Every structure is written in structure tokens, then in C-alpha cells.
Amino acid sequence: MKTLVFTAKKLLDVLSELERIEDGEMFRRYVFKIIHSEVMKASYLNVRHLETDTYDGNNILVSDLVLAGQQSQDQMLIFCCGLDDSGEVAHRLMREIQATRITLEALQQQKHELSYWRASDYRQRYELHKQEKSLLQKTYLFVDIGNVFLFMFKQRSLGTIVDFKRELMRYSRHRVKGPVVKPLSVWSLTSSLRK
């Protein structure tokens, strides 16, 4: 299975969106949707990787989606088992994210103070842009992000770790059991068009 990672930019965007959500049910659905879609994406990429090394990204087969759905349930269980109820990982990551936010704000302030008329300021602006880009490209393991989601879930008094895992697995199973699509062969498609 490919390792699930989040970039700092994506994490900052998701956390700022989650902080704006007031409703507990909406928060729960949004978090579960993020986790489920990331696990499904990794499962699908893993199925495609196992099938062929020359994957062009355009040939999506229903059988691949079914295999990815089956594999995603195993990966979701592994993800749930990797969650830590102590909050140590979440606190460490939250401190790191807060430090990243402060650094990004300082870089933005420095860029704002630079002039557009001096050549030295252009060079400094470019260096600040490179620092900002390297900060935003830092990656975090998705299990660690899951611990942050769990911490926020408990902080909003939506339940315990057991509730989080149970509801996440139920949400994921419900999503995978979506409508069954039967693939049509080319012959049946052309014969139905002739009628």
C-alpha cells in the first residue's frame, strides 16, 4: 500500500476549514469524508500499481474500483488501529503546525515590506518565496493527521476514540456499498443502439 501523506499546505487548508465548522454533525461528516477519500485514493492507486506499471490515469475500470473498495476496508481498519488516544502525537503536530503558521505569517510580512523597485528586494523576495514553498511542501503521515482529527473530535465532545473508530468504519462501509454498476461490453452497447 502506498503511504498516505499530507502536505503542510493541504493540512493548513483542511484545519482552517475544520476550525470554521460549528455544527458537530457537519464536522464529523467532513472529517470522515476526508479520511475515506484519502484511503480510497491510496487503495485505488495501489490496485492500479499492482496491475500495471504503465498506468496512464485515464483507463478507469469498474473492477479496479471494486478491488480498491475491498482493499480500502482493510486499510481503514489499519488506519483505525494506528490512532493514538493519548493525544501526544496530536499535540506535537498541532505545535508544529502552529509554528509553521507563525513562520508563514512572518515570511508574508517580510515580503510585504519589500520594495518592487530595488533589485536586491527582488532577490530577497525570491528567497522568501523558496522558504515559504519548502515549508508548505513538508509532508506528514496521514495517521498523524488522523490523530489530530481524533483530538478535535474529542475536543468538541462528539465522542471517544471508540465512537470515532466505529462511526468512521460505518461511514466507510456505507460509502463503499454504493450503487453497483455493471460494466457493459462493447457488443451489448452497440446492439442496444441499433434497436
Short mmCIF file of N, CA and C in Angstrom, two decimals:
data_model
loop_
_atom_site.label_atom_id
_atom_site.label_comp_id
_atom_site.label_asym_id
_atom_site.label_seq_id
_atom_site.Cartn_x
_atom_site.Cartn_y
_atom_site.Cartn_z
N MET A 1 0.84 -1.18 0.00
CA MET A 1 0.00 0.00 0.00
C MET A 1 0.88 1.23 0.00
N LYS A 2 0.55 2.18 -0.84
CA LYS A 2 1.29 3.43 -0.87
C LYS A 2 1.06 4.17 0.45
N THR A 3 2.09 4.86 0.92
CA THR A 3 1.99 5.58 2.17
C THR A 3 1.14 6.83 1.97
N LEU A 4 0.21 7.02 2.86
CA LEU A 4 -0.64 8.21 2.81
C LEU A 4 0.07 9.36 3.49
N VAL A 5 0.24 10.46 2.78
CA VAL A 5 0.86 11.65 3.36
C VAL A 5 0.04 12.87 3.00
N PHE A 6 0.15 13.88 3.84
CA PHE A 6 -0.47 15.18 3.61
C PHE A 6 0.64 16.20 3.54
N THR A 7 0.55 17.15 2.63
CA THR A 7 1.50 18.26 2.65
C THR A 7 1.03 19.28 3.67
N ALA A 8 1.97 20.13 4.10
CA ALA A 8 1.61 21.15 5.08
C ALA A 8 0.56 22.11 4.52
N LYS A 9 0.64 22.42 3.22
CA LYS A 9 -0.35 23.31 2.62
C LYS A 9 -1.74 22.71 2.69
N LYS A 10 -1.85 21.43 2.33
CA LYS A 10 -3.16 20.78 2.36
C LYS A 10 -3.67 20.68 3.80
N LEU A 11 -2.78 20.37 4.73
CA LEU A 11 -3.18 20.26 6.13
C LEU A 11 -3.64 21.60 6.68
N LEU A 12 -2.92 22.68 6.36
CA LEU A 12 -3.33 24.00 6.83
C LEU A 12 -4.69 24.39 6.27
N ASP A 13 -4.93 24.07 5.00
CA ASP A 13 -6.23 24.37 4.39
C ASP A 13 -7.35 23.59 5.08
N VAL A 14 -7.11 22.29 5.31
CA VAL A 14 -8.13 21.45 5.94
C VAL A 14 -8.41 21.91 7.37
N LEU A 15 -7.36 22.19 8.12
CA LEU A 15 -7.55 22.61 9.51
C LEU A 15 -8.27 23.96 9.60
N SER A 16 -7.94 24.88 8.70
CA SER A 16 -8.64 26.17 8.75
C SER A 16 -10.12 25.99 8.40
N GLU A 17 -10.41 25.05 7.49
CA GLU A 17 -11.81 24.76 7.16
C GLU A 17 -12.53 24.11 8.34
N LEU A 18 -11.86 23.17 9.01
CA LEU A 18 -12.47 22.49 10.16
C LEU A 18 -12.71 23.44 11.32
N GLU A 19 -11.81 24.40 11.52
CA GLU A 19 -11.97 25.34 12.61
C GLU A 19 -13.17 26.26 12.41
N ARG A 20 -13.58 26.45 11.15
CA ARG A 20 -14.73 27.31 10.87
C ARG A 20 -16.06 26.58 11.04
N ILE A 21 -16.05 25.26 11.06
CA ILE A 21 -17.30 24.49 11.15
C ILE A 21 -17.78 24.48 12.60
N GLU A 22 -19.00 24.93 12.80
CA GLU A 22 -19.59 24.99 14.14
C GLU A 22 -20.38 23.73 14.47
N ASP A 23 -21.13 23.22 13.49
CA ASP A 23 -22.03 22.10 13.71
C ASP A 23 -21.24 20.80 13.87
N GLY A 24 -21.54 20.04 14.93
CA GLY A 24 -20.82 18.80 15.21
C GLY A 24 -21.04 17.73 14.16
N GLU A 25 -22.26 17.59 13.67
CA GLU A 25 -22.55 16.57 12.66
C GLU A 25 -21.86 16.89 11.34
N MET A 26 -21.85 18.15 10.99
CA MET A 26 -21.17 18.56 9.76
C MET A 26 -19.66 18.35 9.89
N PHE A 27 -19.12 18.65 11.06
CA PHE A 27 -17.70 18.41 11.32
C PHE A 27 -17.37 16.93 11.16
N ARG A 28 -18.19 16.09 11.76
CA ARG A 28 -17.99 14.65 11.71
C ARG A 28 -18.00 14.15 10.26
N ARG A 29 -18.99 14.57 9.48
CA ARG A 29 -19.09 14.14 8.08
C ARG A 29 -17.89 14.62 7.27
N TYR A 30 -17.45 15.85 7.50
CA TYR A 30 -16.33 16.40 6.74
C TYR A 30 -15.04 15.64 7.04
N VAL A 31 -14.78 15.35 8.32
CA VAL A 31 -13.58 14.60 8.70
C VAL A 31 -13.62 13.19 8.11
N PHE A 32 -14.75 12.52 8.24
CA PHE A 32 -14.86 11.15 7.72
C PHE A 32 -14.74 11.12 6.20
N LYS A 33 -15.27 12.15 5.54
CA LYS A 33 -15.16 12.22 4.08
C LYS A 33 -13.69 12.36 3.67
N ILE A 34 -12.94 13.19 4.37
CA ILE A 34 -11.52 13.37 4.06
C ILE A 34 -10.77 12.05 4.24
N ILE A 35 -10.98 11.40 5.37
CA ILE A 35 -10.27 10.15 5.65
C ILE A 35 -10.65 9.09 4.63
N HIS A 36 -11.94 8.93 4.36
CA HIS A 36 -12.39 7.90 3.43
C HIS A 36 -11.84 8.15 2.02
N SER A 37 -11.89 9.39 1.56
CA SER A 37 -11.43 9.67 0.20
C SER A 37 -9.92 9.47 0.07
N GLU A 38 -9.16 9.80 1.10
CA GLU A 38 -7.71 9.58 1.04
C GLU A 38 -7.37 8.10 1.04
N VAL A 39 -8.07 7.32 1.85
CA VAL A 39 -7.82 5.88 1.89
C VAL A 39 -8.25 5.24 0.57
N MET A 40 -9.38 5.66 0.02
CA MET A 40 -9.83 5.14 -1.28
C MET A 40 -8.85 5.50 -2.38
N LYS A 41 -8.34 6.72 -2.35
CA LYS A 41 -7.39 7.15 -3.38
C LYS A 41 -6.12 6.30 -3.33
N ALA A 42 -5.61 6.08 -2.11
CA ALA A 42 -4.41 5.26 -1.98
C ALA A 42 -4.68 3.82 -2.37
N SER A 43 -5.85 3.30 -2.03
CA SER A 43 -6.20 1.92 -2.39
C SER A 43 -6.32 1.78 -3.90
N TYR A 44 -6.94 2.75 -4.55
CA TYR A 44 -7.09 2.69 -6.00
C TYR A 44 -5.73 2.77 -6.69
N LEU A 45 -4.87 3.69 -6.21
CA LEU A 45 -3.54 3.80 -6.81
C LEU A 45 -2.74 2.53 -6.60
N ASN A 46 -2.94 1.89 -5.44
CA ASN A 46 -2.24 0.64 -5.17
C ASN A 46 -2.73 -0.47 -6.09
N VAL A 47 -4.03 -0.55 -6.33
CA VAL A 47 -4.58 -1.55 -7.24
C VAL A 47 -4.05 -1.33 -8.65
N ARG A 48 -4.03 -0.08 -9.09
CA ARG A 48 -3.53 0.22 -10.43
C ARG A 48 -2.03 -0.06 -10.53
N HIS A 49 -1.29 0.19 -9.45
CA HIS A 49 0.15 -0.05 -9.44
C HIS A 49 0.44 -1.55 -9.53
N LEU A 50 -0.35 -2.36 -8.83
CA LEU A 50 -0.14 -3.80 -8.86
C LEU A 50 -0.49 -4.38 -10.23
N GLU A 51 -1.48 -3.78 -10.88
CA GLU A 51 -1.96 -4.32 -12.14
C GLU A 51 -0.99 -4.03 -13.28
N THR A 52 -0.53 -2.82 -13.38
CA THR A 52 0.35 -2.45 -14.48
C THR A 52 1.25 -1.31 -14.06
N ASP A 53 2.46 -1.31 -14.59
CA ASP A 53 3.39 -0.23 -14.31
C ASP A 53 3.22 0.93 -15.28
N THR A 54 2.52 0.71 -16.38
CA THR A 54 2.33 1.76 -17.38
C THR A 54 0.91 2.31 -17.27
N TYR A 55 0.60 2.85 -16.14
CA TYR A 55 -0.74 3.40 -15.89
C TYR A 55 -0.78 4.84 -16.40
N ASP A 56 -1.73 5.12 -17.28
CA ASP A 56 -1.82 6.47 -17.84
C ASP A 56 -2.83 7.35 -17.11
N GLY A 57 -3.62 6.79 -16.18
CA GLY A 57 -4.55 7.57 -15.40
C GLY A 57 -5.91 7.76 -16.04
N ASN A 58 -6.09 7.34 -17.27
CA ASN A 58 -7.36 7.56 -17.97
C ASN A 58 -8.22 6.31 -18.05
N ASN A 59 -7.65 5.14 -17.86
CA ASN A 59 -8.36 3.89 -18.04
C ASN A 59 -8.90 3.41 -16.70
N ILE A 60 -10.07 3.89 -16.29
CA ILE A 60 -10.66 3.53 -15.01
C ILE A 60 -11.63 2.38 -15.25
N LEU A 61 -11.37 1.27 -14.60
CA LEU A 61 -12.23 0.10 -14.75
C LEU A 61 -13.07 -0.09 -13.49
N VAL A 62 -14.28 -0.60 -13.66
CA VAL A 62 -15.16 -0.83 -12.52
C VAL A 62 -14.56 -1.88 -11.60
N SER A 63 -13.91 -2.89 -12.20
CA SER A 63 -13.30 -3.94 -11.37
C SER A 63 -12.20 -3.37 -10.48
N ASP A 64 -11.47 -2.37 -11.00
CA ASP A 64 -10.44 -1.72 -10.18
C ASP A 64 -11.08 -0.99 -9.00
N LEU A 65 -12.21 -0.34 -9.24
CA LEU A 65 -12.89 0.36 -8.15
C LEU A 65 -13.41 -0.60 -7.10
N VAL A 66 -13.89 -1.77 -7.55
CA VAL A 66 -14.38 -2.78 -6.60
C VAL A 66 -13.22 -3.30 -5.75
N LEU A 67 -12.09 -3.61 -6.40
CA LEU A 67 -10.91 -4.08 -5.66
C LEU A 67 -10.41 -3.02 -4.70
N ALA A 68 -10.40 -1.78 -5.16
CA ALA A 68 -9.96 -0.68 -4.28
C ALA A 68 -10.89 -0.55 -3.09
N GLY A 69 -12.20 -0.72 -3.31
CA GLY A 69 -13.16 -0.64 -2.21
C GLY A 69 -12.94 -1.73 -1.19
N GLN A 70 -12.65 -2.96 -1.66
CA GLN A 70 -12.37 -4.06 -0.75
C GLN A 70 -11.07 -3.80 0.01
N GLN A 71 -10.06 -3.31 -0.69
CA GLN A 71 -8.78 -3.05 -0.05
C GLN A 71 -8.87 -1.87 0.92
N SER A 72 -9.74 -0.92 0.59
CA SER A 72 -9.86 0.25 1.45
C SER A 72 -10.39 -0.11 2.83
N GLN A 73 -11.24 -1.14 2.92
CA GLN A 73 -11.76 -1.53 4.22
C GLN A 73 -10.65 -2.08 5.11
N ASP A 74 -9.74 -2.85 4.51
CA ASP A 74 -8.58 -3.34 5.27
C ASP A 74 -7.70 -2.18 5.71
N GLN A 75 -7.47 -1.24 4.78
CA GLN A 75 -6.63 -0.10 5.11
C GLN A 75 -7.28 0.82 6.13
N MET A 76 -8.59 0.92 6.09
CA MET A 76 -9.30 1.74 7.07
C MET A 76 -9.16 1.13 8.46
N LEU A 77 -9.20 -0.20 8.54
CA LEU A 77 -9.02 -0.89 9.81
C LEU A 77 -7.61 -0.66 10.34
N ILE A 78 -6.62 -0.74 9.46
CA ILE A 78 -5.23 -0.47 9.85
C ILE A 78 -5.09 0.98 10.32
N PHE A 79 -5.73 1.89 9.60
CA PHE A 79 -5.70 3.31 9.98
C PHE A 79 -6.29 3.50 11.38
N CYS A 80 -7.44 2.87 11.64
CA CYS A 80 -8.08 3.00 12.95
C CYS A 80 -7.21 2.42 14.06
N CYS A 81 -6.53 1.32 13.77
CA CYS A 81 -5.65 0.72 14.79
C CYS A 81 -4.43 1.59 15.07
N GLY A 82 -4.05 2.44 14.11
CA GLY A 82 -2.89 3.30 14.30
C GLY A 82 -3.18 4.57 15.07
N LEU A 83 -4.44 4.83 15.39
CA LEU A 83 -4.79 6.04 16.12
C LEU A 83 -4.36 5.93 17.58
N ASP A 84 -3.92 7.06 18.13
CA ASP A 84 -3.39 7.11 19.49
C ASP A 84 -4.33 7.97 20.35
N ASP A 85 -4.84 7.38 21.41
CA ASP A 85 -5.80 8.08 22.26
C ASP A 85 -5.13 9.01 23.27
N SER A 86 -3.82 8.88 23.47
CA SER A 86 -3.15 9.69 24.48
C SER A 86 -3.07 11.17 24.09
N GLY A 87 -3.08 11.46 22.81
CA GLY A 87 -3.03 12.85 22.36
C GLY A 87 -1.63 13.39 22.20
N GLU A 88 -0.59 12.58 22.46
CA GLU A 88 0.79 13.06 22.35
C GLU A 88 1.12 13.45 20.91
N VAL A 89 0.76 12.59 19.97
CA VAL A 89 1.06 12.86 18.56
C VAL A 89 0.30 14.09 18.08
N ALA A 90 -0.97 14.18 18.48
CA ALA A 90 -1.79 15.33 18.06
C ALA A 90 -1.23 16.63 18.62
N HIS A 91 -0.83 16.64 19.89
CA HIS A 91 -0.28 17.86 20.50
C HIS A 91 1.02 18.26 19.81
N ARG A 92 1.88 17.28 19.54
CA ARG A 92 3.16 17.57 18.87
C ARG A 92 2.91 18.16 17.49
N LEU A 93 2.00 17.55 16.75
CA LEU A 93 1.70 18.01 15.40
C LEU A 93 1.02 19.38 15.41
N MET A 94 0.14 19.62 16.36
CA MET A 94 -0.52 20.92 16.46
C MET A 94 0.49 22.03 16.78
N ARG A 95 1.46 21.72 17.66
CA ARG A 95 2.51 22.71 17.95
C ARG A 95 3.34 22.99 16.70
N GLU A 96 3.63 21.94 15.94
CA GLU A 96 4.41 22.09 14.72
C GLU A 96 3.64 22.91 13.68
N ILE A 97 2.36 22.64 13.55
CA ILE A 97 1.53 23.38 12.60
C ILE A 97 1.42 24.85 13.01
N GLN A 98 1.28 25.09 14.31
CA GLN A 98 1.20 26.48 14.79
C GLN A 98 2.51 27.21 14.51
N ALA A 99 3.64 26.55 14.70
CA ALA A 99 4.93 27.16 14.39
C ALA A 99 5.05 27.44 12.89
N THR A 100 4.53 26.55 12.07
CA THR A 100 4.55 26.75 10.61
C THR A 100 3.69 27.95 10.24
N ARG A 101 2.52 28.08 10.86
CA ARG A 101 1.64 29.23 10.58
C ARG A 101 2.33 30.54 10.94
N ILE A 102 2.98 30.56 12.10
CA ILE A 102 3.67 31.78 12.55
C ILE A 102 4.80 32.13 11.59
N THR A 103 5.56 31.12 11.17
CA THR A 103 6.67 31.36 10.23
C THR A 103 6.15 31.86 8.90
N LEU A 104 5.06 31.28 8.41
CA LEU A 104 4.48 31.72 7.14
C LEU A 104 3.98 33.17 7.22
N GLU A 105 3.37 33.51 8.34
CA GLU A 105 2.91 34.90 8.52
C GLU A 105 4.09 35.86 8.54
N ALA A 106 5.20 35.47 9.21
CA ALA A 106 6.39 36.32 9.25
C ALA A 106 6.99 36.48 7.85
N LEU A 107 7.01 35.39 7.07
CA LEU A 107 7.53 35.48 5.70
C LEU A 107 6.65 36.39 4.85
N GLN A 108 5.33 36.29 5.01
CA GLN A 108 4.42 37.16 4.26
C GLN A 108 4.63 38.63 4.64
N GLN A 109 4.84 38.88 5.93
CA GLN A 109 5.07 40.24 6.38
C GLN A 109 6.37 40.79 5.79
N GLN A 110 7.42 39.96 5.77
CA GLN A 110 8.69 40.40 5.18
C GLN A 110 8.53 40.68 3.69
N LYS A 111 7.79 39.83 2.99
CA LYS A 111 7.57 40.06 1.56
C LYS A 111 6.77 41.33 1.32
N HIS A 112 5.84 41.62 2.21
CA HIS A 112 5.01 42.82 2.09
C HIS A 112 5.84 44.09 2.25
N GLU A 113 6.87 44.03 3.08
CA GLU A 113 7.70 45.20 3.36
C GLU A 113 8.73 45.49 2.27
N LEU A 114 8.93 44.54 1.35
CA LEU A 114 9.94 44.73 0.31
C LEU A 114 9.42 45.65 -0.79
N SER A 115 10.35 46.35 -1.39
CA SER A 115 10.01 47.25 -2.48
C SER A 115 10.03 46.50 -3.82
N TYR A 116 9.25 47.01 -4.76
CA TYR A 116 9.26 46.43 -6.10
C TYR A 116 10.26 47.14 -7.01
N TRP A 117 10.95 48.14 -6.49
CA TRP A 117 11.81 48.97 -7.33
C TRP A 117 13.28 48.63 -7.20
N ARG A 118 13.67 47.91 -6.16
CA ARG A 118 15.09 47.59 -5.96
C ARG A 118 15.38 46.16 -6.38
N ALA A 119 16.49 45.94 -7.04
CA ALA A 119 16.88 44.59 -7.49
C ALA A 119 17.19 43.69 -6.31
N SER A 120 17.78 44.22 -5.25
CA SER A 120 18.09 43.40 -4.08
C SER A 120 16.81 42.87 -3.42
N ASP A 121 15.75 43.67 -3.47
CA ASP A 121 14.48 43.22 -2.90
C ASP A 121 13.86 42.09 -3.73
N TYR A 122 14.08 42.12 -5.04
CA TYR A 122 13.61 41.01 -5.88
C TYR A 122 14.30 39.71 -5.48
N ARG A 123 15.60 39.77 -5.26
CA ARG A 123 16.33 38.56 -4.85
C ARG A 123 15.85 38.07 -3.49
N GLN A 124 15.66 39.02 -2.57
CA GLN A 124 15.19 38.64 -1.24
C GLN A 124 13.76 38.07 -1.31
N ARG A 125 12.93 38.65 -2.16
CA ARG A 125 11.57 38.14 -2.34
C ARG A 125 11.60 36.70 -2.86
N TYR A 126 12.51 36.43 -3.78
CA TYR A 126 12.65 35.08 -4.32
C TYR A 126 13.10 34.09 -3.23
N GLU A 127 14.04 34.51 -2.38
CA GLU A 127 14.50 33.65 -1.29
C GLU A 127 13.37 33.38 -0.30
N LEU A 128 12.59 34.39 0.00
CA LEU A 128 11.45 34.21 0.91
C LEU A 128 10.41 33.28 0.29
N HIS A 129 10.21 33.40 -1.02
CA HIS A 129 9.28 32.51 -1.72
C HIS A 129 9.76 31.06 -1.64
N LYS A 130 11.06 30.85 -1.81
CA LYS A 130 11.60 29.48 -1.71
C LYS A 130 11.42 28.92 -0.31
N GLN A 131 11.63 29.73 0.72
CA GLN A 131 11.44 29.28 2.10
C GLN A 131 9.97 28.91 2.35
N GLU A 132 9.08 29.76 1.84
CA GLU A 132 7.65 29.51 2.01
C GLU A 132 7.24 28.22 1.30
N LYS A 133 7.75 28.02 0.10
CA LYS A 133 7.42 26.82 -0.67
C LYS A 133 7.93 25.57 0.02
N SER A 134 9.14 25.62 0.57
CA SER A 134 9.68 24.43 1.26
C SER A 134 8.89 24.12 2.53
N LEU A 135 8.41 25.17 3.22
CA LEU A 135 7.57 24.94 4.40
C LEU A 135 6.25 24.28 4.03
N LEU A 136 5.65 24.73 2.94
CA LEU A 136 4.35 24.20 2.53
C LEU A 136 4.44 22.80 1.92
N GLN A 137 5.62 22.39 1.48
CA GLN A 137 5.79 21.07 0.88
C GLN A 137 6.19 20.00 1.89
N LYS A 138 6.38 20.38 3.14
CA LYS A 138 6.69 19.40 4.16
C LYS A 138 5.54 18.40 4.27
N THR A 139 5.86 17.12 4.46
CA THR A 139 4.81 16.10 4.47
C THR A 139 4.64 15.52 5.88
N TYR A 140 3.41 15.10 6.15
CA TYR A 140 3.04 14.46 7.41
C TYR A 140 2.35 13.15 7.10
N LEU A 141 2.58 12.16 7.93
CA LEU A 141 1.89 10.88 7.76
C LEU A 141 0.40 11.07 8.03
N PHE A 142 -0.41 10.36 7.26
CA PHE A 142 -1.85 10.54 7.39
C PHE A 142 -2.38 10.01 8.71
N VAL A 143 -1.71 9.02 9.29
CA VAL A 143 -2.13 8.52 10.61
C VAL A 143 -1.96 9.62 11.65
N ASP A 144 -0.90 10.41 11.53
CA ASP A 144 -0.70 11.52 12.45
C ASP A 144 -1.81 12.57 12.26
N ILE A 145 -2.19 12.79 11.01
CA ILE A 145 -3.30 13.72 10.74
C ILE A 145 -4.59 13.17 11.35
N GLY A 146 -4.76 11.85 11.26
CA GLY A 146 -5.92 11.20 11.87
C GLY A 146 -5.96 11.42 13.38
N ASN A 147 -4.79 11.43 14.01
CA ASN A 147 -4.73 11.71 15.44
C ASN A 147 -5.17 13.14 15.75
N VAL A 148 -4.83 14.07 14.86
CA VAL A 148 -5.29 15.46 15.04
C VAL A 148 -6.80 15.52 14.88
N PHE A 149 -7.34 14.81 13.87
CA PHE A 149 -8.79 14.77 13.69
C PHE A 149 -9.48 14.18 14.92
N LEU A 150 -8.90 13.10 15.46
CA LEU A 150 -9.45 12.47 16.66
C LEU A 150 -9.42 13.45 17.84
N PHE A 151 -8.32 14.17 17.99
CA PHE A 151 -8.19 15.15 19.06
C PHE A 151 -9.27 16.22 18.94
N MET A 152 -9.49 16.72 17.72
CA MET A 152 -10.51 17.74 17.50
C MET A 152 -11.92 17.16 17.73
N PHE A 153 -12.11 15.90 17.36
CA PHE A 153 -13.37 15.20 17.58
C PHE A 153 -13.69 15.13 19.07
N LYS A 154 -12.70 14.73 19.87
CA LYS A 154 -12.91 14.64 21.32
C LYS A 154 -13.03 16.02 21.95
N GLN A 155 -12.30 17.00 21.41
CA GLN A 155 -12.34 18.35 21.96
C GLN A 155 -13.73 18.98 21.80
N ARG A 156 -14.43 18.60 20.75
CA ARG A 156 -15.79 19.10 20.52
C ARG A 156 -16.84 18.27 21.25
N SER A 157 -16.40 17.31 22.04
CA SER A 157 -17.28 16.43 22.82
C SER A 157 -18.22 15.64 21.93
N LEU A 158 -17.71 15.15 20.80
CA LEU A 158 -18.51 14.34 19.89
C LEU A 158 -18.43 12.86 20.21
N GLY A 159 -17.53 12.48 21.11
CA GLY A 159 -17.40 11.08 21.49
C GLY A 159 -15.97 10.73 21.86
N THR A 160 -15.77 9.44 22.11
CA THR A 160 -14.45 8.93 22.47
C THR A 160 -13.78 8.34 21.23
N ILE A 161 -12.61 7.77 21.44
CA ILE A 161 -11.88 7.13 20.33
C ILE A 161 -12.68 5.93 19.79
N VAL A 162 -13.37 5.24 20.67
CA VAL A 162 -14.19 4.09 20.24
C VAL A 162 -15.32 4.57 19.33
N ASP A 163 -15.97 5.66 19.71
CA ASP A 163 -17.03 6.23 18.88
C ASP A 163 -16.48 6.68 17.53
N PHE A 164 -15.32 7.32 17.55
CA PHE A 164 -14.69 7.79 16.32
C PHE A 164 -14.41 6.64 15.37
N LYS A 165 -13.80 5.57 15.89
CA LYS A 165 -13.47 4.42 15.04
C LYS A 165 -14.73 3.74 14.51
N ARG A 166 -15.70 3.53 15.38
CA ARG A 166 -16.92 2.85 14.98
C ARG A 166 -17.68 3.65 13.90
N GLU A 167 -17.81 4.95 14.12
CA GLU A 167 -18.53 5.77 13.15
C GLU A 167 -17.76 5.91 11.84
N LEU A 168 -16.44 5.96 11.92
CA LEU A 168 -15.63 6.04 10.71
C LEU A 168 -15.76 4.76 9.88
N MET A 169 -15.70 3.60 10.53
CA MET A 169 -15.83 2.33 9.81
C MET A 169 -17.24 2.22 9.21
N ARG A 170 -18.26 2.64 9.94
CA ARG A 170 -19.62 2.59 9.43
C ARG A 170 -19.76 3.52 8.22
N TYR A 171 -19.21 4.72 8.31
CA TYR A 171 -19.25 5.67 7.20
C TYR A 171 -18.55 5.10 5.97
N SER A 172 -17.39 4.51 6.19
CA SER A 172 -16.62 3.96 5.07
C SER A 172 -17.33 2.79 4.41
N ARG A 173 -17.89 1.89 5.22
CA ARG A 173 -18.63 0.74 4.66
C ARG A 173 -19.83 1.21 3.85
N HIS A 174 -20.52 2.22 4.35
CA HIS A 174 -21.69 2.75 3.65
C HIS A 174 -21.28 3.35 2.30
N ARG A 175 -20.15 4.04 2.26
CA ARG A 175 -19.68 4.66 1.02
C ARG A 175 -19.24 3.62 0.00
N VAL A 176 -18.59 2.55 0.47
CA VAL A 176 -18.10 1.52 -0.46
C VAL A 176 -19.26 0.72 -1.02
N LYS A 177 -20.35 0.58 -0.25
CA LYS A 177 -21.51 -0.18 -0.71
C LYS A 177 -22.42 0.65 -1.59
N GLY A 178 -21.87 1.62 -2.29
CA GLY A 178 -22.66 2.47 -3.17
C GLY A 178 -23.34 1.67 -4.26
N PRO A 179 -23.96 2.35 -5.19
CA PRO A 179 -24.69 1.64 -6.25
C PRO A 179 -23.76 0.75 -7.07
N VAL A 180 -24.25 -0.44 -7.39
CA VAL A 180 -23.47 -1.39 -8.17
C VAL A 180 -23.62 -1.04 -9.64
N VAL A 181 -22.50 -0.88 -10.30
CA VAL A 181 -22.50 -0.55 -11.72
C VAL A 181 -22.02 -1.76 -12.49
N LYS A 182 -22.84 -2.23 -13.41
CA LYS A 182 -22.44 -3.38 -14.21
C LYS A 182 -21.78 -2.87 -15.49
N PRO A 183 -20.55 -3.31 -15.76
CA PRO A 183 -19.90 -2.86 -16.97
C PRO A 183 -20.56 -3.47 -18.20
N LEU A 184 -20.77 -2.65 -19.21
CA LEU A 184 -21.36 -3.12 -20.46
C LEU A 184 -20.25 -3.44 -21.45
N SER A 185 -20.38 -4.54 -22.10
CA SER A 185 -19.41 -4.84 -23.14
C SER A 185 -19.71 -3.98 -24.35
N VAL A 186 -18.73 -3.83 -25.21
CA VAL A 186 -18.91 -3.00 -26.40
C VAL A 186 -20.00 -3.58 -27.28
N TRP A 187 -20.10 -4.92 -27.36
CA TRP A 187 -21.09 -5.56 -28.20
C TRP A 187 -22.51 -5.26 -27.72
N SER A 188 -22.75 -5.33 -26.40
CA SER A 188 -24.10 -5.06 -25.90
C SER A 188 -24.46 -3.60 -26.05
N LEU A 189 -23.48 -2.73 -25.96
CA LEU A 189 -23.75 -1.30 -26.12
C LEU A 189 -24.13 -0.99 -27.56
N THR A 190 -23.42 -1.55 -28.53
CA THR A 190 -23.73 -1.27 -29.92
C THR A 190 -25.03 -1.95 -30.35
N SER A 191 -25.30 -3.13 -29.80
CA SER A 191 -26.55 -3.81 -30.17
C SER A 191 -27.77 -3.08 -29.60
N SER A 192 -27.63 -2.45 -28.41
CA SER A 192 -28.76 -1.72 -27.86
C SER A 192 -28.98 -0.41 -28.61
N LEU A 193 -27.95 0.13 -29.22
CA LEU A 193 -28.10 1.35 -30.01
C LEU A 193 -28.80 1.08 -31.33
N ARG A 194 -28.67 -0.14 -31.86
CA ARG A 194 -29.29 -0.48 -33.14
C ARG A 194 -30.78 -0.67 -33.03
N LYS A 195 -31.29 -0.95 -31.84
CA LYS A 195 -32.73 -1.22 -31.67
C LYS A 195 -33.56 0.00 -31.85
#
